[in-house]
Short mmCIF file of C-alpha atoms and ligand atoms in Angstrom, two decimals:
data_model
loop_
_atom_site.label_atom_id
_atom_site.label_comp_id
_atom_site.label_asym_id
_atom_site.label_seq_id
_atom_site.Cartn_x
_atom_site.Cartn_y
_atom_site.Cartn_z
CA MET A 1 -7.67 16.93 -20.00
CA ASN A 2 -5.97 16.04 -23.25
CA VAL A 3 -7.64 12.62 -23.18
CA TYR A 4 -11.00 14.38 -22.85
CA ASP A 5 -10.11 16.88 -25.60
CA SER A 6 -9.03 14.08 -27.92
CA GLU A 7 -12.35 12.28 -27.38
CA ARG A 8 -14.25 15.49 -28.15
CA MET A 9 -12.20 16.12 -31.30
CA LEU A 10 -12.87 12.58 -32.51
CA GLU A 11 -16.58 13.12 -31.88
CA THR A 12 -16.62 16.35 -33.92
CA VAL A 13 -15.25 14.61 -37.02
CA SER A 14 -17.08 11.30 -36.63
CA LYS A 15 -19.66 12.20 -39.31
CA THR A 16 -17.04 12.71 -42.03
CA HIS A 17 -14.09 10.59 -40.91
CA ASN A 18 -13.37 7.14 -39.56
CA GLN A 19 -10.74 6.36 -37.01
CA VAL A 20 -7.95 4.09 -38.31
CA LYS A 21 -5.60 1.92 -36.31
CA SER A 22 -2.33 3.05 -37.85
CA PRO A 23 -0.96 6.36 -39.18
CA ASN A 24 -0.09 4.39 -42.37
CA ASP A 25 -3.81 4.21 -43.25
CA ALA A 26 -4.67 7.80 -42.37
CA ASP A 27 -5.53 10.82 -44.52
CA ALA A 28 -5.23 13.03 -41.47
CA ILE A 29 -3.08 12.76 -38.37
CA LEU A 30 -3.91 14.84 -35.35
CA LEU A 31 -1.40 15.25 -32.55
CA ASN A 32 -2.75 16.54 -29.26
CA THR A 33 0.12 18.07 -27.35
CA CYS A 34 1.19 19.08 -23.84
CA HIS A 35 3.41 22.05 -23.01
CA ILE A 36 3.60 21.75 -19.24
CA ARG A 37 7.23 20.59 -19.16
CA GLU A 38 9.97 20.89 -21.77
CA LYS A 39 10.26 17.14 -22.35
CA ALA A 40 6.58 16.79 -23.32
CA ALA A 41 6.81 19.76 -25.69
CA GLU A 42 9.96 18.56 -27.47
CA LYS A 43 8.48 15.08 -28.02
CA VAL A 44 6.01 16.61 -30.49
CA TYR A 45 8.71 17.48 -33.02
CA SER A 46 10.31 14.04 -32.94
CA GLU A 47 6.87 12.43 -33.38
CA ILE A 48 6.04 14.59 -36.41
CA GLY A 49 9.41 13.82 -37.98
CA LYS A 50 8.30 10.17 -38.20
CA PHE A 51 5.54 11.14 -40.66
CA SER A 52 7.81 12.41 -43.45
CA ASP A 53 7.68 9.14 -45.46
CA LEU A 54 3.90 8.97 -45.10
CA LYS A 55 3.55 12.56 -46.34
CA ARG A 56 5.64 11.74 -49.40
CA LYS A 57 3.52 8.65 -50.22
CA ASN A 58 0.11 10.21 -49.53
CA LYS A 59 -0.20 13.72 -50.99
CA LYS A 60 -3.61 14.12 -49.31
CA LEU A 61 -2.23 13.50 -45.81
CA LYS A 62 -2.79 16.37 -43.39
CA VAL A 63 -0.77 16.69 -40.19
CA ILE A 64 -2.56 18.84 -37.63
CA VAL A 65 -1.12 19.84 -34.26
CA ALA A 66 -3.61 20.60 -31.47
CA GLY A 67 -3.16 21.40 -27.80
CA CYS A 68 -0.95 23.61 -25.72
CA VAL A 69 2.27 23.33 -27.76
CA ALA A 70 0.28 24.60 -30.75
CA GLN A 71 -1.05 27.47 -28.64
CA ALA A 72 2.32 28.40 -27.16
CA GLU A 73 4.47 28.16 -30.27
CA GLY A 74 1.95 29.23 -32.92
CA ASN A 75 3.38 30.16 -36.32
CA ALA A 76 6.90 29.31 -35.16
CA MET A 77 5.86 25.64 -35.31
CA LEU A 78 5.05 25.90 -39.00
CA GLN A 79 8.46 27.40 -39.66
CA ARG A 80 10.34 24.85 -37.59
CA GLN A 81 8.50 21.82 -39.02
CA PRO A 82 7.37 22.05 -42.70
CA LEU A 83 5.46 18.74 -42.40
CA ILE A 84 2.77 20.46 -40.29
CA ASP A 85 -0.30 21.55 -42.27
CA SER A 86 -2.34 23.30 -39.57
CA ILE A 87 -2.22 24.16 -35.92
CA ILE A 88 -5.19 24.55 -33.61
CA GLY A 89 -5.17 25.81 -30.01
CA PRO A 90 -7.16 24.20 -27.15
CA GLN A 91 -10.07 26.66 -27.34
CA MET A 92 -10.72 26.24 -31.10
CA TYR A 93 -11.51 22.52 -31.48
CA GLN A 94 -15.00 23.33 -32.79
CA HIS A 95 -13.29 24.32 -36.08
CA LEU A 96 -11.58 20.97 -36.61
CA PRO A 97 -14.17 19.63 -39.09
CA ASP A 98 -13.65 22.73 -41.32
CA ILE A 99 -9.89 22.27 -41.25
CA LEU A 100 -10.19 18.61 -42.22
CA LEU A 101 -12.59 19.35 -45.08
CA ASP A 102 -10.61 22.34 -46.37
CA GLU A 103 -9.13 21.18 -49.69
CA SER A 104 -7.00 24.27 -50.28
CA LYS A 105 -3.37 23.92 -49.38
CA LYS A 106 -3.74 26.71 -46.81
CA ARG A 107 -1.90 26.20 -43.55
CA ASN A 108 -4.55 27.12 -40.95
CA VAL A 109 -3.48 28.64 -37.66
CA LEU A 110 -6.36 28.88 -35.15
CA LEU A 111 -5.30 30.21 -31.78
CA ASP A 112 -8.12 32.36 -30.40
CA PHE A 113 -9.60 31.80 -26.95
CA ASN A 114 -13.30 31.15 -27.35
CA GLU A 115 -14.28 28.66 -24.65
CA GLN A 116 -17.97 29.48 -24.66
CA GLU A 117 -18.34 28.92 -28.40
CA LYS A 118 -16.18 25.80 -28.18
CA PHE A 119 -18.32 24.05 -25.60
CA SER A 120 -21.63 25.13 -27.10
CA LYS A 121 -20.59 23.90 -30.56
CA LEU A 122 -19.13 20.65 -29.27
CA GLY A 123 -22.51 20.10 -27.58
CA ALA A 124 -23.46 18.03 -24.56
CA LYS A 125 -24.29 14.82 -26.40
CA ARG A 126 -21.48 12.29 -26.14
CA ASN A 127 -20.70 9.32 -28.37
CA ILE A 128 -17.56 8.13 -26.65
CA ALA A 129 -18.29 6.87 -23.14
CA SER A 130 -16.65 4.44 -20.76
CA ILE A 131 -17.45 3.30 -17.24
CA SER A 132 -15.26 6.17 -15.97
CA SER A 133 -15.49 9.18 -18.23
CA PHE A 134 -13.88 12.60 -18.13
CA ILE A 135 -15.85 15.85 -18.34
CA THR A 136 -14.08 19.19 -18.48
CA ILE A 137 -16.10 21.60 -16.32
CA GLN A 138 -13.59 24.42 -16.03
CA GLU A 139 -10.66 25.56 -18.13
CA GLY A 140 -7.84 28.02 -17.86
CA CYS A 141 -6.31 29.70 -14.86
CA ASP A 142 -5.85 33.19 -13.42
CA LYS A 143 -3.40 32.22 -10.68
CA PHE A 144 -0.10 32.63 -12.52
CA CYS A 145 2.13 30.39 -10.44
CA SER A 146 5.62 31.51 -11.38
CA PHE A 147 6.64 28.17 -12.95
CA CYS A 148 3.52 27.43 -14.97
CA VAL A 149 2.47 27.91 -18.61
CA VAL A 150 -1.21 27.06 -18.17
CA PRO A 151 -2.54 30.66 -17.93
CA PHE A 152 -0.78 31.38 -21.25
CA THR A 153 -1.77 28.21 -23.11
CA ARG A 154 -5.31 27.57 -21.81
CA GLY A 155 -6.30 31.19 -21.20
CA ALA A 156 -8.29 32.83 -18.42
CA GLU A 157 -10.39 30.86 -15.97
CA TYR A 158 -13.71 29.79 -17.49
CA SER A 159 -16.52 27.68 -15.99
CA ARG A 160 -19.10 25.88 -18.12
CA SER A 161 -22.78 26.17 -17.20
CA ALA A 162 -24.10 23.59 -14.74
CA GLN A 163 -26.89 22.56 -17.12
CA GLU A 164 -24.43 21.89 -19.98
CA ILE A 165 -22.33 19.71 -17.66
CA PHE A 166 -25.41 17.92 -16.30
CA ASN A 167 -26.60 17.12 -19.83
CA GLU A 168 -23.16 15.82 -20.78
CA ALA A 169 -22.96 13.61 -17.67
CA ASP A 170 -26.49 12.36 -18.33
CA SER A 171 -25.61 11.55 -21.94
CA LEU A 172 -22.52 9.62 -20.79
CA CYS A 173 -24.58 7.69 -18.22
CA GLN A 174 -27.09 6.68 -20.91
CA LYS A 175 -24.14 5.00 -22.63
CA GLY A 176 -22.85 3.02 -19.64
CA CYS A 177 -20.81 5.55 -17.70
CA LYS A 178 -20.97 5.05 -13.92
CA GLU A 179 -18.23 7.44 -12.77
CA VAL A 180 -17.44 10.97 -13.90
CA ILE A 181 -14.07 12.58 -13.37
CA LEU A 182 -14.70 16.33 -13.41
CA LEU A 183 -11.74 18.15 -14.88
CA GLY A 184 -10.29 21.62 -14.64
CA GLN A 185 -6.89 23.22 -14.28
CA ASN A 186 -8.43 24.75 -11.14
CA VAL A 187 -11.46 22.55 -10.80
CA ASN A 188 -12.43 23.65 -7.29
CA ALA A 189 -12.51 27.29 -8.41
CA TYR A 190 -15.54 26.27 -10.51
CA HIS A 191 -18.28 28.93 -10.47
CA GLY A 192 -20.82 28.19 -13.19
CA ILE A 193 -24.35 29.39 -13.73
CA ASN A 194 -27.22 27.00 -12.91
CA LYS A 195 -30.60 26.80 -14.66
CA ASN A 196 -31.99 29.61 -12.46
CA ASN A 197 -29.13 31.86 -13.55
CA LYS A 198 -27.55 31.65 -10.11
CA GLN A 199 -23.84 31.05 -9.62
CA ILE A 200 -22.99 27.70 -8.04
CA ASN A 201 -19.69 26.33 -6.79
CA LEU A 202 -18.19 22.89 -7.27
CA ALA A 203 -20.00 21.45 -4.23
CA GLY A 204 -23.30 22.73 -5.69
CA LEU A 205 -22.51 21.20 -9.07
CA ILE A 206 -21.62 17.82 -7.55
CA LYS A 207 -24.92 17.80 -5.64
CA GLU A 208 -26.76 18.40 -8.93
CA LEU A 209 -24.85 15.64 -10.75
CA ALA A 210 -25.47 13.21 -7.89
CA LYS A 211 -29.18 13.32 -8.87
CA ILE A 212 -28.40 11.29 -12.01
CA ASN A 213 -29.55 7.81 -10.97
CA LYS A 214 -27.13 5.81 -13.07
CA LEU A 215 -24.15 7.83 -11.87
CA GLU A 216 -22.51 6.02 -8.96
CA ARG A 217 -19.20 7.79 -8.42
CA ILE A 218 -18.02 11.38 -8.81
CA THR A 219 -14.50 12.70 -8.47
CA TYR A 220 -12.73 15.90 -9.48
CA THR A 221 -9.22 17.02 -10.36
CA THR A 222 -7.06 19.20 -10.10
CA SER A 223 -7.78 21.29 -7.05
CA HIS A 224 -5.86 24.26 -5.69
CA PRO A 225 -5.43 24.58 -1.90
CA ARG A 226 -6.64 28.21 -2.00
CA ASP A 227 -10.02 27.13 -3.40
CA MET A 228 -10.58 24.20 -1.04
CA ASN A 229 -13.69 25.70 0.58
CA ASP A 230 -15.71 24.31 3.51
CA ASP A 231 -18.70 23.40 1.30
CA LEU A 232 -16.51 20.99 -0.60
CA ILE A 233 -14.81 19.60 2.50
CA GLU A 234 -18.21 18.95 4.09
CA LEU A 235 -19.51 17.33 0.93
CA HIS A 236 -16.80 14.70 1.25
CA GLU A 237 -18.52 13.60 4.46
CA ASP A 238 -22.11 14.06 3.29
CA SER A 239 -22.19 12.81 -0.31
CA GLU A 240 -22.45 9.08 -0.91
CA LYS A 241 -21.35 9.44 -4.53
CA LEU A 242 -18.28 11.65 -4.04
CA ASN A 243 -15.16 9.48 -4.03
CA PRO A 244 -13.02 9.53 -0.86
CA TYR A 245 -10.10 10.82 -2.90
CA LEU A 246 -8.54 14.25 -3.31
CA HIS A 247 -5.69 15.37 -5.53
CA LEU A 248 -4.49 18.58 -3.88
CA PRO A 249 -1.06 19.62 -5.16
CA VAL A 250 1.17 21.27 -2.56
CA GLN A 251 4.26 21.55 -4.88
CA SER A 252 6.66 22.25 -1.98
CA GLY A 253 6.77 22.14 1.82
CA SER A 254 8.96 25.26 2.10
CA ASP A 255 7.19 28.56 2.74
CA ASP A 256 9.97 30.51 0.98
CA ILE A 257 9.62 28.38 -2.15
CA LEU A 258 5.82 28.51 -2.01
CA LYS A 259 6.10 32.30 -1.89
CA ASN A 260 8.45 32.39 -4.88
CA MET A 261 6.13 30.02 -6.71
CA ASN A 262 3.29 32.52 -6.09
CA ARG A 263 1.14 29.75 -4.62
CA LYS A 264 -0.33 32.11 -1.97
CA TYR A 265 -0.62 29.56 0.85
CA THR A 266 1.78 28.36 3.52
CA SER A 267 2.63 24.79 4.45
CA LYS A 268 0.69 25.34 7.70
CA GLN A 269 -2.44 26.36 5.79
CA TYR A 270 -2.10 23.28 3.58
CA LEU A 271 -1.82 21.05 6.66
CA GLU A 272 -4.89 22.68 8.17
CA ILE A 273 -6.95 21.72 5.10
CA ILE A 274 -5.71 18.14 5.34
CA ASP A 275 -6.61 18.08 9.01
CA LYS A 276 -10.16 19.29 8.34
CA LEU A 277 -10.61 16.70 5.58
CA ARG A 278 -9.33 13.83 7.69
CA LYS A 279 -11.69 14.79 10.51
CA LYS A 280 -14.56 14.31 8.02
CA VAL A 281 -13.22 11.28 6.12
CA PRO A 282 -10.43 9.56 8.08
CA ASN A 283 -9.26 7.18 5.33
CA ILE A 284 -9.50 9.67 2.45
CA ALA A 285 -6.86 8.98 -0.23
CA LEU A 286 -4.75 12.12 -0.50
CA SER A 287 -2.64 12.85 -3.53
CA SER A 288 -0.33 15.69 -4.52
CA ASP A 289 2.04 17.06 -7.15
CA PHE A 290 5.59 18.08 -6.21
CA ILE A 291 8.22 20.09 -8.01
CA VAL A 292 11.83 19.55 -6.90
CA GLY A 293 14.66 21.87 -7.82
CA PHE A 294 12.65 25.06 -8.19
CA PRO A 295 15.21 27.91 -8.69
CA GLY A 296 16.87 28.70 -5.36
CA GLU A 297 15.60 25.56 -3.55
CA THR A 298 18.09 24.99 -0.71
CA LYS A 299 18.74 21.72 1.14
CA LYS A 300 16.61 23.09 3.97
CA ASP A 301 13.74 23.90 1.59
CA PHE A 302 13.87 20.35 0.27
CA GLN A 303 13.95 19.00 3.82
CA ASP A 304 10.80 21.05 4.53
CA THR A 305 9.11 19.22 1.64
CA LEU A 306 10.16 15.85 3.05
CA ASN A 307 8.88 16.89 6.48
CA LEU A 308 5.49 17.86 5.06
CA VAL A 309 5.28 14.58 3.15
CA LYS A 310 6.06 12.63 6.31
CA GLU A 311 3.38 14.52 8.19
CA VAL A 312 0.61 14.11 5.59
CA LYS A 313 1.25 10.51 4.44
CA PHE A 314 0.00 10.57 0.86
CA ALA A 315 -1.88 7.70 -0.77
CA GLN A 316 -0.38 8.56 -4.16
CA SER A 317 1.44 11.42 -5.85
CA TYR A 318 3.20 12.81 -8.90
CA SER A 319 6.62 14.42 -8.66
CA PHE A 320 8.61 16.32 -11.25
CA LYS A 321 11.94 18.05 -11.71
CA TYR A 322 11.48 21.77 -12.25
CA SER A 323 11.44 22.52 -15.96
CA ARG A 324 12.18 26.04 -17.27
CA ARG A 325 9.33 27.45 -19.29
CA ILE A 326 9.78 30.50 -21.51
CA GLY A 327 7.51 33.41 -20.59
CA THR A 328 7.03 32.36 -16.95
CA LYS A 329 8.31 34.47 -14.05
CA ALA A 330 10.46 31.71 -12.56
CA ASN A 331 12.40 31.48 -15.80
CA ARG A 332 13.96 34.83 -14.91
CA ILE A 333 15.31 33.61 -11.54
CA ASN A 334 18.99 32.83 -12.00
CA CYS A 335 19.59 30.23 -9.41
CA MET A 336 19.30 26.91 -11.11
CA LEU A 337 20.25 23.67 -9.46
CA THR A 338 22.31 21.21 -11.48
CA GLU A 339 20.54 18.33 -13.19
CA GLU A 340 22.36 15.98 -10.81
CA GLU A 341 21.05 17.79 -7.72
CA LYS A 342 17.53 17.75 -9.10
CA ASN A 343 17.76 14.01 -9.93
CA GLU A 344 19.05 13.21 -6.47
CA ARG A 345 16.26 15.12 -4.72
CA LEU A 346 13.60 13.60 -6.97
CA GLN A 347 14.88 10.12 -6.15
CA VAL A 348 14.85 10.74 -2.39
CA LEU A 349 11.34 12.21 -2.53
CA GLN A 350 9.95 9.44 -4.71
CA MET A 351 11.35 6.79 -2.41
CA VAL A 352 9.42 8.26 0.53
CA LEU A 353 6.27 8.75 -1.56
CA ASN A 354 6.36 5.19 -2.91
CA LYS A 355 6.66 3.79 0.62
CA GLN A 356 3.67 5.86 1.69
CA LYS A 357 1.63 4.62 -1.24
CA HIS A 358 2.46 1.04 -0.35
CA SER A 359 1.58 1.60 3.31
CA TYR A 360 -1.76 3.16 2.34
CA ASN A 361 -2.55 0.26 0.04
CA LYS A 362 -1.64 -2.25 2.75
CA THR A 363 -4.47 -0.92 4.93
CA PHE A 364 -6.87 -2.44 2.37
CA VAL A 365 -5.63 -6.03 2.63
CA GLY A 366 -8.46 -8.34 3.71
CA LYS A 367 -11.11 -5.72 2.89
CA ARG A 368 -13.96 -6.09 0.46
CA ILE A 369 -13.88 -3.45 -2.28
CA GLU A 370 -15.92 -2.58 -5.33
CA VAL A 371 -13.94 -2.19 -8.55
CA PHE A 372 -14.93 -0.60 -11.86
CA ILE A 373 -13.29 -2.62 -14.63
CA LYS A 374 -11.17 -0.55 -17.02
CA GLY A 375 -9.81 -3.28 -19.27
CA LYS A 376 -7.79 -6.48 -19.58
CA GLY A 377 -4.53 -6.99 -17.72
CA LYS A 378 -1.26 -8.34 -19.14
CA LYS A 379 -2.27 -11.98 -18.80
CA ASP A 380 -5.24 -13.48 -20.68
CA ASN A 381 -7.44 -14.03 -17.64
CA GLN A 382 -6.40 -10.80 -15.93
CA TYR A 383 -8.49 -7.66 -15.53
CA ARG A 384 -7.66 -4.21 -14.21
CA GLY A 385 -9.89 -1.64 -12.61
CA THR A 386 -10.06 1.12 -10.03
CA THR A 387 -11.51 1.56 -6.57
CA LYS A 388 -13.28 4.68 -5.37
CA TRP A 389 -10.01 5.62 -3.64
CA MET A 390 -8.58 5.68 -7.18
CA GLN A 391 -6.24 2.74 -6.64
CA SER A 392 -5.42 0.51 -9.59
CA THR A 393 -6.54 -3.03 -8.92
CA ILE A 394 -5.76 -6.30 -10.65
CA PHE A 395 -7.69 -9.56 -10.43
CA GLU A 396 -8.15 -12.77 -12.37
CA SER A 397 -11.21 -14.49 -13.74
CA ASN A 398 -11.28 -17.59 -15.91
CA LYS A 399 -14.90 -16.95 -16.81
CA HIS A 400 -15.81 -14.17 -19.25
CA LEU A 401 -17.19 -11.24 -17.21
CA GLU A 402 -20.59 -9.95 -18.27
CA THR A 403 -20.37 -6.88 -16.06
CA ASN A 404 -18.01 -3.93 -15.70
CA LYS A 405 -18.27 -3.76 -11.94
CA VAL A 406 -17.16 -6.45 -9.47
CA ASN A 407 -16.55 -6.98 -5.77
CA LEU A 408 -13.15 -8.21 -4.68
CA LYS A 409 -11.45 -9.28 -1.50
CA VAL A 410 -8.01 -7.64 -1.40
CA LYS A 411 -5.34 -10.32 -0.99
CA SER A 412 -2.23 -8.15 -1.19
CA ALA A 413 -0.96 -4.66 -1.80
CA MET A 414 1.83 -3.88 -4.22
CA ASP A 415 3.58 -0.50 -4.62
CA ASN A 416 1.36 0.49 -7.51
CA CYS A 417 -1.79 -1.56 -7.17
CA LEU A 418 -3.98 -3.87 -5.16
CA LEU A 419 -4.39 -7.55 -6.00
CA GLY A 420 -7.78 -9.05 -5.29
CA ASP A 421 -9.92 -12.18 -5.56
CA LEU A 422 -13.40 -12.12 -7.05
CA ILE A 423 -16.13 -12.52 -4.48
N1 SAH B 1 -3.55 23.56 -11.37
C1 SAH B 1 -2.80 22.57 -10.70
C2 SAH B 1 -1.66 22.02 -11.52
C3 SAH B 1 -1.74 21.97 -12.98
S1 SAH B 1 -0.21 21.64 -13.82
C4 SAH B 1 -2.23 23.18 -9.42
O1 SAH B 1 -2.17 24.37 -9.30
O2 SAH B 1 -1.82 22.46 -8.56
C5 SAH B 1 0.15 19.98 -13.32
C6 SAH B 1 1.43 19.82 -12.55
O3 SAH B 1 2.55 19.97 -13.40
C7 SAH B 1 1.65 20.87 -11.44
O4 SAH B 1 0.97 20.55 -10.27
C8 SAH B 1 3.15 20.87 -11.26
O5 SAH B 1 3.55 19.98 -10.26
C9 SAH B 1 3.66 20.40 -12.63
N2 SAH B 1 4.33 21.50 -13.33
C10 SAH B 1 3.77 22.59 -13.87
N3 SAH B 1 4.71 23.39 -14.40
C11 SAH B 1 5.90 22.79 -14.18
C12 SAH B 1 7.25 23.12 -14.47
N4 SAH B 1 7.58 24.26 -15.08
N5 SAH B 1 8.22 22.25 -14.10
C13 SAH B 1 7.90 21.09 -13.48
N6 SAH B 1 6.66 20.72 -13.17
C14 SAH B 1 5.65 21.57 -13.50
FE1 SF4 B 2 -0.59 26.47 -13.24
FE2 SF4 B 2 -2.14 25.37 -11.37
FE3 SF4 B 2 -0.71 27.56 -10.81
FE4 SF4 B 2 -2.79 27.73 -12.47
S1 SF4 B 2 -2.84 27.22 -10.27
S2 SF4 B 2 -0.79 28.67 -12.76
S3 SF4 B 2 -2.65 25.76 -13.51
S4 SF4 B 2 0.07 25.48 -11.34
#
């Protein structure tokens, strides 16, 4: 979502400012920040520290902090780091041009939640487009999982109107986009208004977007198990444009931990969703997030997570050590594991998950796949792209490629990607 937000912020200032390659040439530096785990949040301060020489040399230079760290820490950021000129929360990006043009030395602090105004002012017309482009369709969250800062930093759940999203997708497709990645902290809770003023869900929205001729692939992330409704599950079987991929974070396989996390589903209910999906799309690529070392996680709880992982067999996944976040409910539970215990569990889990990813990728060897090219690889004649199962893919071509879409025959599967030959 921060990639999408950064693109939108660049678009809002494109009439008055040019993008430069290095901070050394800039009159304004904008840092878009993430607050989800402590490590990401702390990185912001060390990054800003690097600008002190530039600020001394260029009196005009403005350092602006955007994103969830700005929202969470507010004025305290200005006190802790004097190099910051202004801070702007995730729902106020429409005001960025005013901040950049403001010649007073005022330190602006914009932290209101005004999603509707934000999206209507940002508009649906897009200048920055790539073959796979992000579109935020939903923001914020009302679920309050006990470990998570999102409801505090992004605000209450908000869905954009279907027409606004359709126009944005259409605008991207006019500029070469062939795949949209629909974004939301709780994307499958989407409930926007369509052009007849009727509420539609995510399945309804995807059906609308699928009418855009130039759009070939649609995917969405991140979904919550509680909102994985039958309409959406069925659409995975029925829609030709919906990618056979689902990122559905389970976080833990232990029912006690899930309860303390306030996730409001059990491991059995999660497995039932997976079962339904696999009945519709047997080779669907399933992905999840995991947190290890949540306060009070016993060896048995961790074993329950491993058991669930072994049962599901994920195609890919993201796993994290629990990180304490101020203001969240879990931060008040006094039963922390040591860093060593958390590291050990993370390592064990990742080993199993990596093996599963490799096994999933191996089922593609010998198959013919279509790949959307995302850029050049490490070697001169190398390209990288993605499949509709969201696997990274690498291939070589000695001829310059005129297209951004190719067909490959998969020759081997690595842990993290597929290797293919051009057909
Ligand atoms: N809405 C999504 C997740 C959004 S946050 C969901 O409910 O599944 C992205 C991921 O960051 C989460 O899935 C979780 O695994 C991780 N995360 C969030 N807060 C965390 C914390 N305090 N410590 C460690 N990981 C965390
Ligand atoms: Fe955070 Fe996701 Fe839980 Fe919302 S549902 S509080 S975004 S982890």
